[in-house]
CSV table of C-alpha atoms and ligand atoms in Angstrom, one decimal:
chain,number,residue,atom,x,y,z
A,159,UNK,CA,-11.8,36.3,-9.0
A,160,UNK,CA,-12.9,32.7,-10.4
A,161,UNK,CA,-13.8,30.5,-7.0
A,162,UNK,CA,-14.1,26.7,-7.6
A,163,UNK,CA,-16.3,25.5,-5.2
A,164,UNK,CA,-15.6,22.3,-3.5
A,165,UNK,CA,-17.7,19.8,-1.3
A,166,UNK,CA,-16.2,17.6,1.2
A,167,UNK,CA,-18.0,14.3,2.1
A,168,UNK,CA,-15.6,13.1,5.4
A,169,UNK,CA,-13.9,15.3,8.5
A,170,UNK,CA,-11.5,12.9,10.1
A,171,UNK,CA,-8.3,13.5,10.1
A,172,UNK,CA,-7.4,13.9,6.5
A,173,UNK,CA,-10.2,16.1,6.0
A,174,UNK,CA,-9.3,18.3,8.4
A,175,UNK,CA,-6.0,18.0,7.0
A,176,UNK,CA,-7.5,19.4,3.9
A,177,UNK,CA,-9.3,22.6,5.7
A,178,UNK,CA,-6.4,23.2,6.9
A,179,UNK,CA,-4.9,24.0,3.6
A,180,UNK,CA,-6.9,25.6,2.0
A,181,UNK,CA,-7.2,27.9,5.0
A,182,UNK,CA,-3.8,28.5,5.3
A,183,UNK,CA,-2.6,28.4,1.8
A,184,UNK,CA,-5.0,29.4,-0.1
A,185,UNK,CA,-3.4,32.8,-1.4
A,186,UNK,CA,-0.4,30.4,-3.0
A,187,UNK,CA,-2.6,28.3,-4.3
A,188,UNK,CA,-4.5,31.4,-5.6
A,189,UNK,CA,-1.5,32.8,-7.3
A,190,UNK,CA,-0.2,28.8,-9.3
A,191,UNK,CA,-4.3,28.5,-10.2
A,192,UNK,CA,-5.6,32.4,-10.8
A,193,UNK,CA,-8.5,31.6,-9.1
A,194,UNK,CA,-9.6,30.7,-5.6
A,195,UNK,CA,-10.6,27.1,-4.2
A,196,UNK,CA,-14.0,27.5,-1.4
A,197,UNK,CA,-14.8,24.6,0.9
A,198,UNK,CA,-18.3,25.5,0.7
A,199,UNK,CA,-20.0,22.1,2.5
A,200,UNK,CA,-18.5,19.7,4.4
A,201,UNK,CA,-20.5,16.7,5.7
A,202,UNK,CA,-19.7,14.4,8.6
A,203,UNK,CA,-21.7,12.6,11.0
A,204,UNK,CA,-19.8,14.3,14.5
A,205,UNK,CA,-19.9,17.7,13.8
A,206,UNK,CA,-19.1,19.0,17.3
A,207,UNK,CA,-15.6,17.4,17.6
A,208,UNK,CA,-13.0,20.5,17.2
A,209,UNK,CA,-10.9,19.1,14.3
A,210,UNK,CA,-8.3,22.4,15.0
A,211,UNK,CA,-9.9,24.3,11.8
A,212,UNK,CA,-12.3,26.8,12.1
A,213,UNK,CA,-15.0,27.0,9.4
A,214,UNK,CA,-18.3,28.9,8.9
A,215,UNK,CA,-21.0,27.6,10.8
A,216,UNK,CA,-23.4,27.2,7.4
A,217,UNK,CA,-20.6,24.7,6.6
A,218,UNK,CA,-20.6,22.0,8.6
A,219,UNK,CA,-23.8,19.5,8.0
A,220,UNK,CA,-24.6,16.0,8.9
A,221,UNK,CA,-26.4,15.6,5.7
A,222,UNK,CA,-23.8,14.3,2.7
A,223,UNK,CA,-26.7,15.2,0.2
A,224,UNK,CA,-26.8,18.5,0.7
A,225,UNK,CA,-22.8,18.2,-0.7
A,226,UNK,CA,-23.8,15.9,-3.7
A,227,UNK,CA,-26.4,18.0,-4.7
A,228,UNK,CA,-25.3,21.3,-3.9
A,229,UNK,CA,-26.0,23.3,-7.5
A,230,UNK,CA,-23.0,25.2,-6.8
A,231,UNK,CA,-20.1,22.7,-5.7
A,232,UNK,CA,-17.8,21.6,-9.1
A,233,UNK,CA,-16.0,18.8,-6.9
A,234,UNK,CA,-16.8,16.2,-4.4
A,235,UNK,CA,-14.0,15.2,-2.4
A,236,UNK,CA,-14.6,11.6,0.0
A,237,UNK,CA,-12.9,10.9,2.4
A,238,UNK,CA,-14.7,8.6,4.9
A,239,UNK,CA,-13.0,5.4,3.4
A,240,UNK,CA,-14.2,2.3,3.4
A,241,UNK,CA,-17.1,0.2,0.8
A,242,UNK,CA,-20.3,1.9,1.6
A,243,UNK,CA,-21.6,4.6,1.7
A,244,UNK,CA,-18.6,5.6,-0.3
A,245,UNK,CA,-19.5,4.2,-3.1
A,246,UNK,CA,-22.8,5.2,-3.1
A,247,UNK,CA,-21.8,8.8,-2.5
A,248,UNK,CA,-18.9,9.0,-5.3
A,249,UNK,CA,-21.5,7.7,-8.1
A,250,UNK,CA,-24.4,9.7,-6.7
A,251,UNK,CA,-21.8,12.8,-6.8
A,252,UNK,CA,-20.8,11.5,-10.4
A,253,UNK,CA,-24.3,11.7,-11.7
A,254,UNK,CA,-25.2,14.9,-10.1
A,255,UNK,CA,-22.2,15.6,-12.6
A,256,UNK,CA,-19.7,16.5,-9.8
A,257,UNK,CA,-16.1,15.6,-10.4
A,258,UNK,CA,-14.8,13.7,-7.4
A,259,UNK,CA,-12.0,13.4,-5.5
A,260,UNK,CA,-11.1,10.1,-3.0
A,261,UNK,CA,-8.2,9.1,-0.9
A,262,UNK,CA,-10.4,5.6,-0.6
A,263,UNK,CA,-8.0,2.8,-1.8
A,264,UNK,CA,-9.8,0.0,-0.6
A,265,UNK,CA,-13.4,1.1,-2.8
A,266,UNK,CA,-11.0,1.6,-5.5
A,267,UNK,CA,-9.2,-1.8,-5.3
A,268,UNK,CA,-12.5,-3.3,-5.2
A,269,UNK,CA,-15.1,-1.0,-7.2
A,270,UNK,CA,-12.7,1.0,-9.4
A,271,UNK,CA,-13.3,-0.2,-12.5
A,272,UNK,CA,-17.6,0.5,-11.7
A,273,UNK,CA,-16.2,4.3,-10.8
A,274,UNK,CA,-13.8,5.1,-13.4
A,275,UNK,CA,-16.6,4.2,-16.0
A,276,UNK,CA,-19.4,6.4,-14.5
A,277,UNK,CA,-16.6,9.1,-14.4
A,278,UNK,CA,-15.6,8.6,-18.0
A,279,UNK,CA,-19.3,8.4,-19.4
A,280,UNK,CA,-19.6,11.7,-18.2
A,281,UNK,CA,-16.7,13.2,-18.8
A,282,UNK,CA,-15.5,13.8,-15.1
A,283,UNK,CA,-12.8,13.7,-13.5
A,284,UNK,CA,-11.8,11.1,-10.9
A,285,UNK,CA,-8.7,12.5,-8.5
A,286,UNK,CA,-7.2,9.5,-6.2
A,287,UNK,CA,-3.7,10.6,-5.9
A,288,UNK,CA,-4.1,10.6,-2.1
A,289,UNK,CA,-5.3,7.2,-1.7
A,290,UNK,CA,-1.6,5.6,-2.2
A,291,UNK,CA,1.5,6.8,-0.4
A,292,UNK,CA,0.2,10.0,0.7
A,293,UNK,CA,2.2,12.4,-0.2
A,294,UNK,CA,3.9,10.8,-3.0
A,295,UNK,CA,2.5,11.6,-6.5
A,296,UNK,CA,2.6,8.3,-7.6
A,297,UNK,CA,-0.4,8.2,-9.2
A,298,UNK,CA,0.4,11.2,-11.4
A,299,UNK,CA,3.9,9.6,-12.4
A,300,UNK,CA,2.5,6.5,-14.1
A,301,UNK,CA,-0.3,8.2,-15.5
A,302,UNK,CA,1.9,10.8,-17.2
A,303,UNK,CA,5.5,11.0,-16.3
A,304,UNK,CA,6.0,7.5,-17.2
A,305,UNK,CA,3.3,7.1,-19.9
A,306,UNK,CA,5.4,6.0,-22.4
A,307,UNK,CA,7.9,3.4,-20.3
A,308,UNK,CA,6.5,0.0,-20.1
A,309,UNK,CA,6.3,-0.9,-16.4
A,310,UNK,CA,8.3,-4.2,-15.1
A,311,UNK,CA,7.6,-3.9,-11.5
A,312,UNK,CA,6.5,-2.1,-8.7
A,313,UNK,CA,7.7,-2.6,-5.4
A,314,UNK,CA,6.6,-0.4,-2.4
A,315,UNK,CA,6.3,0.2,2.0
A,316,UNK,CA,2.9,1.6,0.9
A,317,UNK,CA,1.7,1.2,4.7
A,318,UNK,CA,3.5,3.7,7.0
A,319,UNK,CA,1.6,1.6,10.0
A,320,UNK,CA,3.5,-1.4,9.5
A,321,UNK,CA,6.6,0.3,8.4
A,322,UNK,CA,6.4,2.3,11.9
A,323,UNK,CA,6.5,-1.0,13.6
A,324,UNK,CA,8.5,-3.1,11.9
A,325,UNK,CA,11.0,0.1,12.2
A,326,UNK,CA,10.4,0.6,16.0
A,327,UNK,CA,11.0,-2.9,16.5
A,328,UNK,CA,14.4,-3.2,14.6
A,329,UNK,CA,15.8,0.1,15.7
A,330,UNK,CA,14.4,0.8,19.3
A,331,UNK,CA,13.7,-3.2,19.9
A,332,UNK,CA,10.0,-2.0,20.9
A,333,UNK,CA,7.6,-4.4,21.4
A,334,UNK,CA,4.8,-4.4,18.4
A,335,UNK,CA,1.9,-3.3,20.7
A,336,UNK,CA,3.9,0.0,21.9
A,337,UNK,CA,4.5,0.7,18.0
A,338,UNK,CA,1.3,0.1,17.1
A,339,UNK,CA,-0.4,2.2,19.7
A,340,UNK,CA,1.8,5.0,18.7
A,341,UNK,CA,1.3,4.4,14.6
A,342,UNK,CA,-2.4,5.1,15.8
A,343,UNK,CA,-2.0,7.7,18.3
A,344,UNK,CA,-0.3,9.7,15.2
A,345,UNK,CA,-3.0,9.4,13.2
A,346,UNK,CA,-1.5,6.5,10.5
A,347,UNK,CA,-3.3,3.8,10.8
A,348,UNK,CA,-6.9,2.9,9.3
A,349,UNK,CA,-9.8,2.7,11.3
A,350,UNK,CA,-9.5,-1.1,11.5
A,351,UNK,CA,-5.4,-1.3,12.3
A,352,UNK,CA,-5.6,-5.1,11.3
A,353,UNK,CA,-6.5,-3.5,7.3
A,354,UNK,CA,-2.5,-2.0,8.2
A,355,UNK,CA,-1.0,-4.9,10.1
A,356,UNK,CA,-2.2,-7.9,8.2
A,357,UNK,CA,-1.8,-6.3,4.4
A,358,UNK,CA,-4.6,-5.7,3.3
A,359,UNK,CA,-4.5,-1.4,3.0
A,360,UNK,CA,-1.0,-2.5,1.0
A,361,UNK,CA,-3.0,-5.2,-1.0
A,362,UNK,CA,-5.4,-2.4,-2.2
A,363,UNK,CA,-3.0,0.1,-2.6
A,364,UNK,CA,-0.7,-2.4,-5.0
A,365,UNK,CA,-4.0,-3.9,-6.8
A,366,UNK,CA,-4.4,0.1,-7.9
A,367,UNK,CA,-1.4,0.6,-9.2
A,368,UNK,CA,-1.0,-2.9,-10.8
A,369,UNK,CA,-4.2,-1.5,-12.6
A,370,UNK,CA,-2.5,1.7,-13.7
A,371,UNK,CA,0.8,0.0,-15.0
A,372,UNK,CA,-0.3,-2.8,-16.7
A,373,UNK,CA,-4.0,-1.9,-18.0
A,374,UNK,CA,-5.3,-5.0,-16.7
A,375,UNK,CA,-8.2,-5.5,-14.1
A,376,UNK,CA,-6.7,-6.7,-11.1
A,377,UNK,CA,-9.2,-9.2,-8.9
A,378,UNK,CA,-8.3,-8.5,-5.5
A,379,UNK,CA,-9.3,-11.6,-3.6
A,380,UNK,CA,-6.3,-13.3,-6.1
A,381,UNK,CA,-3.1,-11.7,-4.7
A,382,UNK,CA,-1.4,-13.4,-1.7
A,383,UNK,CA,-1.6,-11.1,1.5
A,384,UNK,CA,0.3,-12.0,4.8
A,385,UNK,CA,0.6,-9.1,7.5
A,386,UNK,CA,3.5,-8.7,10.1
A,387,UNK,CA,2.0,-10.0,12.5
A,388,UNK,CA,4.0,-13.6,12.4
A,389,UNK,CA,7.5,-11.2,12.9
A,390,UNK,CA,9.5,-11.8,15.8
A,391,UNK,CA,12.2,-10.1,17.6
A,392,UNK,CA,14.4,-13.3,16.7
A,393,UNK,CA,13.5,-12.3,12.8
A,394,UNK,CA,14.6,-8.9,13.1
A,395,UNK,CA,17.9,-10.0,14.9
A,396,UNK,CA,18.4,-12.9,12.3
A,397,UNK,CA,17.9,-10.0,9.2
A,398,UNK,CA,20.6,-7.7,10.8
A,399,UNK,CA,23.0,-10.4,11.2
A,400,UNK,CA,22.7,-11.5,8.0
A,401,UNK,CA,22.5,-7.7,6.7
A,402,UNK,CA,19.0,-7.3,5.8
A,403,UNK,CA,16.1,-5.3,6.6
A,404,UNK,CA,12.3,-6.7,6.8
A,405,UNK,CA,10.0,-4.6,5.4
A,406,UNK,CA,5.9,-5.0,5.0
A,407,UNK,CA,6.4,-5.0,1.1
A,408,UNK,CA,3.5,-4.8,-2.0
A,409,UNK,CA,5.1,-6.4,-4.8
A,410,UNK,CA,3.4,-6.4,-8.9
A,411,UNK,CA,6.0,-8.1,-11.6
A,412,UNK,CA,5.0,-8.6,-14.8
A,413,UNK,CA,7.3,-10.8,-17.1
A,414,UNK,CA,5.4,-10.3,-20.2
A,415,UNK,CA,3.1,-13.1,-19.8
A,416,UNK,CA,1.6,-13.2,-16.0
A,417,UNK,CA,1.9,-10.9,-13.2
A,418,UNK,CA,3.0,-11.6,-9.8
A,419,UNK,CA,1.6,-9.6,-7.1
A,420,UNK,CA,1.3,-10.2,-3.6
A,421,UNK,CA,2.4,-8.8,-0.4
A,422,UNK,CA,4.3,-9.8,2.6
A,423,UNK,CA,7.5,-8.9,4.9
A,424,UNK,CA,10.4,-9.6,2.8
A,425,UNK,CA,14.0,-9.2,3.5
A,426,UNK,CA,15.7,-6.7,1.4
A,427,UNK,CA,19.4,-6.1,2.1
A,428,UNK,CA,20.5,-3.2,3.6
A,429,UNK,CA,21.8,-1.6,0.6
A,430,UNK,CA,18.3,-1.8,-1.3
A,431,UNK,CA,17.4,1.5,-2.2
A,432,UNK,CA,14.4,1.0,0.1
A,433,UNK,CA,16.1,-0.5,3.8
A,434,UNK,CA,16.5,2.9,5.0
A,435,UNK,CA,12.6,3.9,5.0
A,436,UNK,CA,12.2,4.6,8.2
A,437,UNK,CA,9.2,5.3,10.2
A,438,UNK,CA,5.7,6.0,8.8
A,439,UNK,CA,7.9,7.1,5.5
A,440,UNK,CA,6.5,5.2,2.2
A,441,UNK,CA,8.4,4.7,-0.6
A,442,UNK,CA,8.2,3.0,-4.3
A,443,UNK,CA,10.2,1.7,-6.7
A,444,UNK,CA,9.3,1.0,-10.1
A,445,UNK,CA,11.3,-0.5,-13.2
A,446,UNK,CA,10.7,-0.3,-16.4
A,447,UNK,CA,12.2,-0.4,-19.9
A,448,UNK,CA,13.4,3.5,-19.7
A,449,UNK,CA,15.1,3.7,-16.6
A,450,UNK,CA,16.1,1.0,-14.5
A,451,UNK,CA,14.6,1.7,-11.1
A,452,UNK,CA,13.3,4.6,-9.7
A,453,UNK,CA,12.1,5.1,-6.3
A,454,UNK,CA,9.8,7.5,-4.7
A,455,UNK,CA,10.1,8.2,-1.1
A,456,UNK,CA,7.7,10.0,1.4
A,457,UNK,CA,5.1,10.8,3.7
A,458,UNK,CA,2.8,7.9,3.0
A,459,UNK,CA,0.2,8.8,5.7
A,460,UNK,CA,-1.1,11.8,8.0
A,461,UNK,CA,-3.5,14.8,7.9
A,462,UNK,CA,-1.2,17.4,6.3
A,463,UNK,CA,0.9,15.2,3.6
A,464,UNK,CA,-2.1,13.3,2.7
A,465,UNK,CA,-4.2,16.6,2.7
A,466,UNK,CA,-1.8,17.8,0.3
A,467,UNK,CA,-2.3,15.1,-2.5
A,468,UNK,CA,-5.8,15.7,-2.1
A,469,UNK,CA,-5.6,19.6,-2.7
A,470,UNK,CA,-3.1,18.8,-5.4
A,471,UNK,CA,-6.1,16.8,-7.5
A,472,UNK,CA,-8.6,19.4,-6.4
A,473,UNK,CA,-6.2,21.9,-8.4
A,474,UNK,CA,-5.5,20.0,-11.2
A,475,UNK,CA,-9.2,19.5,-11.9
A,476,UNK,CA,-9.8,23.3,-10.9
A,477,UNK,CA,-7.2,23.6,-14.3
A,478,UNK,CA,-9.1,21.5,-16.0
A,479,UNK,CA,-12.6,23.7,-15.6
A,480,UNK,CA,-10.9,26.4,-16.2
A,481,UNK,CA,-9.5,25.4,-19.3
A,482,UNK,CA,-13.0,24.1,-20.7
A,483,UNK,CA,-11.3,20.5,-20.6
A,484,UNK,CA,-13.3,17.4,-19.4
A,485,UNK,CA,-11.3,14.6,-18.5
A,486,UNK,CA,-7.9,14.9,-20.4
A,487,UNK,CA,-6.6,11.0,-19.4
A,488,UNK,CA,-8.7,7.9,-18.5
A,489,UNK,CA,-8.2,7.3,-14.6
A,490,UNK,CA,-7.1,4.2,-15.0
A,491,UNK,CA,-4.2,5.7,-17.1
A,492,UNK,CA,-5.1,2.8,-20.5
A,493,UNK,CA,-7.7,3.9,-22.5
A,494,UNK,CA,-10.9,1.6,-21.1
A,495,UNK,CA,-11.0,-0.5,-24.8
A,496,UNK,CA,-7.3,-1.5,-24.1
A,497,UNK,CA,-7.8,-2.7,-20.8
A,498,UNK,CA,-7.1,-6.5,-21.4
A,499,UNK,CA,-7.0,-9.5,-18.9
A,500,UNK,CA,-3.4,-10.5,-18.0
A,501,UNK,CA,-2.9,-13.7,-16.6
A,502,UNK,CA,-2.1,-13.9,-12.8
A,503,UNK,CA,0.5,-16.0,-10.7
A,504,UNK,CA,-0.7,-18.2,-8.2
A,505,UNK,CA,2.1,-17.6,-5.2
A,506,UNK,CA,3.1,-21.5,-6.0
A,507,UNK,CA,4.6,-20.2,-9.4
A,508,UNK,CA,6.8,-18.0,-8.4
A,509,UNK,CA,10.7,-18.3,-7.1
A,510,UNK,CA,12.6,-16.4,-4.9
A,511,UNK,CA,15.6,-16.3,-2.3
A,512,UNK,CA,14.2,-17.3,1.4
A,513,UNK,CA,14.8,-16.9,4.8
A,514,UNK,CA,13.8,-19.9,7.2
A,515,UNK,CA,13.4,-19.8,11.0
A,516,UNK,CA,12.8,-23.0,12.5
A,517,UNK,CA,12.6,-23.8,16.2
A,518,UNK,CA,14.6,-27.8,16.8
A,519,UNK,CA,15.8,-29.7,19.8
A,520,UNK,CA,19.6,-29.3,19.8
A,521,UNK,CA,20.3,-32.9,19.3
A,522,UNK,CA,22.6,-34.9,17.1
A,523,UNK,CA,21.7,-35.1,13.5
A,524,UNK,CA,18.8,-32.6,13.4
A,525,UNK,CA,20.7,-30.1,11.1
A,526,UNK,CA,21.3,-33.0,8.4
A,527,UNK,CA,17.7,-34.4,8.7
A,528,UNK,CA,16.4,-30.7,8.2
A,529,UNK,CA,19.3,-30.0,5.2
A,530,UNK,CA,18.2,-33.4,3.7
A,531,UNK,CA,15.0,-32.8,3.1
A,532,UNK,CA,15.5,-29.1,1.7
A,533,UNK,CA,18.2,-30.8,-0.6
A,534,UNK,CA,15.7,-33.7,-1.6
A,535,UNK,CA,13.7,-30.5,-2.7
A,536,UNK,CA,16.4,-29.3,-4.5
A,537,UNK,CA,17.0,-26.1,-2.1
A,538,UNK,CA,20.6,-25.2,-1.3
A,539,UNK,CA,21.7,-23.4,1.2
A,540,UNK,CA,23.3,-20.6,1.4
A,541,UNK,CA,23.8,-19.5,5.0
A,542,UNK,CA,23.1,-20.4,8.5
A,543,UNK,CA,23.1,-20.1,12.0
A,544,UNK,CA,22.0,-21.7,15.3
A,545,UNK,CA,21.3,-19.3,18.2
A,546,UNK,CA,21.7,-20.2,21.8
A,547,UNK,CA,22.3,-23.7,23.5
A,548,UNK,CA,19.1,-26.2,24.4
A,549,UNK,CA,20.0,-28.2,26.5
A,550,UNK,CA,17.1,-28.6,28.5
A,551,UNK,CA,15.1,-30.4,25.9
A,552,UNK,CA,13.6,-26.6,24.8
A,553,UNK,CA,13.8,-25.5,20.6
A,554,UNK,CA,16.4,-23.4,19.9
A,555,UNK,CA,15.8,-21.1,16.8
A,556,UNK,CA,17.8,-22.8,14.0
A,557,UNK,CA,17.7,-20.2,10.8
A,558,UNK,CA,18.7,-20.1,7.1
A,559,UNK,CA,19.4,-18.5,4.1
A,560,UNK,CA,18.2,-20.5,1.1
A,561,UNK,CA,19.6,-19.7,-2.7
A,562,UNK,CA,16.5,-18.7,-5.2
A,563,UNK,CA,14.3,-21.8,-5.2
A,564,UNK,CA,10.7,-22.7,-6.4
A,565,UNK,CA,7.9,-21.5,-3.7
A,566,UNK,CA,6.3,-25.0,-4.8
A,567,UNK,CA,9.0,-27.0,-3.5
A,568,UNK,CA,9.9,-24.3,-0.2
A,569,UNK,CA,6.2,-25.4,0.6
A,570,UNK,CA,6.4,-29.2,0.1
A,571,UNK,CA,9.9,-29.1,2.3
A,572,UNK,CA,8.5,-27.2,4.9
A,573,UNK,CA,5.9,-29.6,5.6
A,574,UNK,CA,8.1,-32.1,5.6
A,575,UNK,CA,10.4,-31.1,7.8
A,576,UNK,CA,7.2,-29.8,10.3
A,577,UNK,CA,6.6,-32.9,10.6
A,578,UNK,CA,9.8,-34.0,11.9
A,579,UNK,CA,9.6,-34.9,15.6
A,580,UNK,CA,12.7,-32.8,16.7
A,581,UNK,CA,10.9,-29.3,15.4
A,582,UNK,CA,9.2,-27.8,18.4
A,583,UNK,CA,7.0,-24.6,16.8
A,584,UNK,CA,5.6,-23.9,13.5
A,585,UNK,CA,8.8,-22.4,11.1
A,586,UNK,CA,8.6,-19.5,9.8
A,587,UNK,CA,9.1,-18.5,6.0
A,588,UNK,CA,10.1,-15.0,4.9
A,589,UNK,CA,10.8,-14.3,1.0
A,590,UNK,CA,14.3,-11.7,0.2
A,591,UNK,CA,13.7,-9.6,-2.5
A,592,UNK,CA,16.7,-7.4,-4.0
B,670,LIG,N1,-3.2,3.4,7.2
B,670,LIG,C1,-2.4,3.9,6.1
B,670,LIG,C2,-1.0,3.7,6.5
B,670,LIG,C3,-2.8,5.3,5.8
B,670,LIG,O1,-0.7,3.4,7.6
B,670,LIG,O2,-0.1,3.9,5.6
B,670,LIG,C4,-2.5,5.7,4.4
B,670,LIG,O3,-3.2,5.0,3.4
């Protein structure tokens, strides 16, 4: 029987993940592909921790050349995240004419484009399905389910770290360190949990896909990132009341003329098709001109699921070799001559519902200095409440729901009103999205 022979670069978690596959299902895999898949070298720098896997002891190496230049290995899968080596590795592995395989969002978000063009010179194949919501083929689905819809949005909980607290803390009223601890423990977070907590694993993951849908090169350092770090307790309370959810969520819109992309906890009420991902689940939703939305939901994170997407584009290029086929579609889903420029929104352009927590002395006429000023900004409100009684001179947590407004003029209000001698704390500003 055919065997495709495969080097891995990376044995953390997901790589073990991934030996662990194709160790256990490798005769079902057999039987879709008619041939066999053989983890032939697999390179890390701790090669005496037991990762739960057994493999043959001519293996395991320290040495990720002897995987790139291996005359017998048809794929190079990386998995040790992060900018370098990675990059090095994955174009070093590209010109030893390998085709390659990454679950590394952030070198992507960053060095994608440099990548996908050594890939496509050669006619290799570039598999990254694993590198956003796990399990989820996401990537697959714009590149060909949805290749002939044009994309409106995507929305997604593309961090199961975050998602795992922010869920903890609304359903079990854990604190965040407790969550955290056991987002890690599971084996969800990055090595860096602040790249999960303050947005930035979501910013990469959305910059790829914004990439995919539109055709556009996407520069990172342009889309607005704020973590969940700044969520309290009193936020999550103040959501339920009002019959919302906060969710860490990676938002691309793209009217036609600009895109919008940034990512942030937003308030989405409970009936959005998203409020109910729970736990380290991910899910997206995307519109477009053929459906109106359609949302993907699953294990966005973890040896096994995210093991999974990487054996899936293992296969798929295993197809490909068989068949005699290079490449069959550019990774980044446009052909690279129609990737064009498409203007981005600065966060001041765009308008949206919001949720306002401020923290005021429970005095006469606070409430109509504070609603003054958002009306002199042209913000109505739509909801309110005041929680608890201060008087002891302490803040008490004054928060609102304002109808759609311009960010530009949220921003100017809330200064103003910050600077108001009755607010005791910096406010805090979440956007709803529906
Ligand atoms: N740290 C990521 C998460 C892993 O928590 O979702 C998957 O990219």
């Amino acid at each position: 029987m055919k065997m495709i022979k495969v080097g891995m670069i990376g044995f953390g978690t997901i790589g073990a993940g991934v030996a662990k596959i194709l160790a256990g299902n490798g005769e079902i895999i057999r039987h879709r592909l008619g041939a066999g898949v053989e983890l032939v070298k697999v390179a890390d720098l701790d090669i005496t921790t037991d990762r739960g896997v057994k493999l043959a002891p001519d293996v395991l190496t320290t040495s990720a050349d002897e995987v790139i230049n291996h005359p017998d290995i048809d794929v190079v899968i990386e998995l040790i995240g992060g900018y370098e080596p990675a990059r090095k590795f994955l174009l070093q592995a590209i010109d030893q004419g390998k085709h390659v395989v990454t679950a590394n969002k952030a070198l992507l978000a960053k060095h994608g484009d440099e990548i996908f063009s050594a890939a496509a010179k050669k006619s290799l194949s570039i598999g990254f399905e694993a590198s956003i919501g796990g399990a989820i083929p996401i990537i697959r689905s714009i590149r060909e389910a949805f290749v002939a819809n044009r994309i409106k949005s995507i929305e997604g909980i593309v961090n199961g770290t975050a998602n795992y607290i922010l869920s903890k803390m609304s359903d079990e009223n854990c604190d965040f360190d407790t969550a955290l601890k056991e987002a890690q423990e599971k084996g969800f977070a990055e090595a860096d949990p602040t790249f999960d907590i303050e947005g930035i694993d979501s910013a990469h993951k959305i910059a790829v896909l914004t990439r995919l849908a539109y055709g556009t090169p996407v520069p990172f350092d342009d889309i607005t990132v704020t973590g969940i770090s700044g969520i309290t307790s009193e936020d999550i309370e103040c959501a339920r009341v009002f019959g919302y959810r906060i969710k860490l969520l990676a938002i691309s819109k793209f009217d036609g003329q600009a895109i919008d992309i940034r990512v942030h906890p937003a308030m989405i009420p409970i009936a959005h098709s998203m409020a109910n991902v729970n736990g380290a689940l991910n899910a997206i939703r995307i519109c477009d001109d053929m459906m109106e939305e359609n949302v993907l939901i699953g294990h966005g994170a973890g040896a096994l699921p995210t093991g999974s997407a990487v054996v899936g584009d293992v296969v798929e290029i295993a197809r490909n070799i068989l068949s005699g086929v290079g490449e069959r579609l550019p990774a980044g889903s446009f052909q690279d001559k129609e990737v064009k420029k498409i203007p981005f929104k600065s966060i001041s352009e765009i308008e949206s519902e919001y949720f306002l927590r401020f923290s005021v002395l429970d005095n006469p006429g606070v409430l109509s200095k504070i609603s003054g000023i958002l009306g002199k900004h042209s913000i109505s409100i739509e909801s309110m409440i005041q929680r608890g009684r201060g008087d002891r001179g302490e803040g008490v947590p004054l928060v609102m729901m304002c109808h759609k407004s311009s960010e530009k003029n949220i921003q100017s209000a809330l200064k103003e009103i910050e600077a108001l001698d009755v607010v005791c704390e910096k406010s805090n500003l979440i956007r709803v999205e529906r």
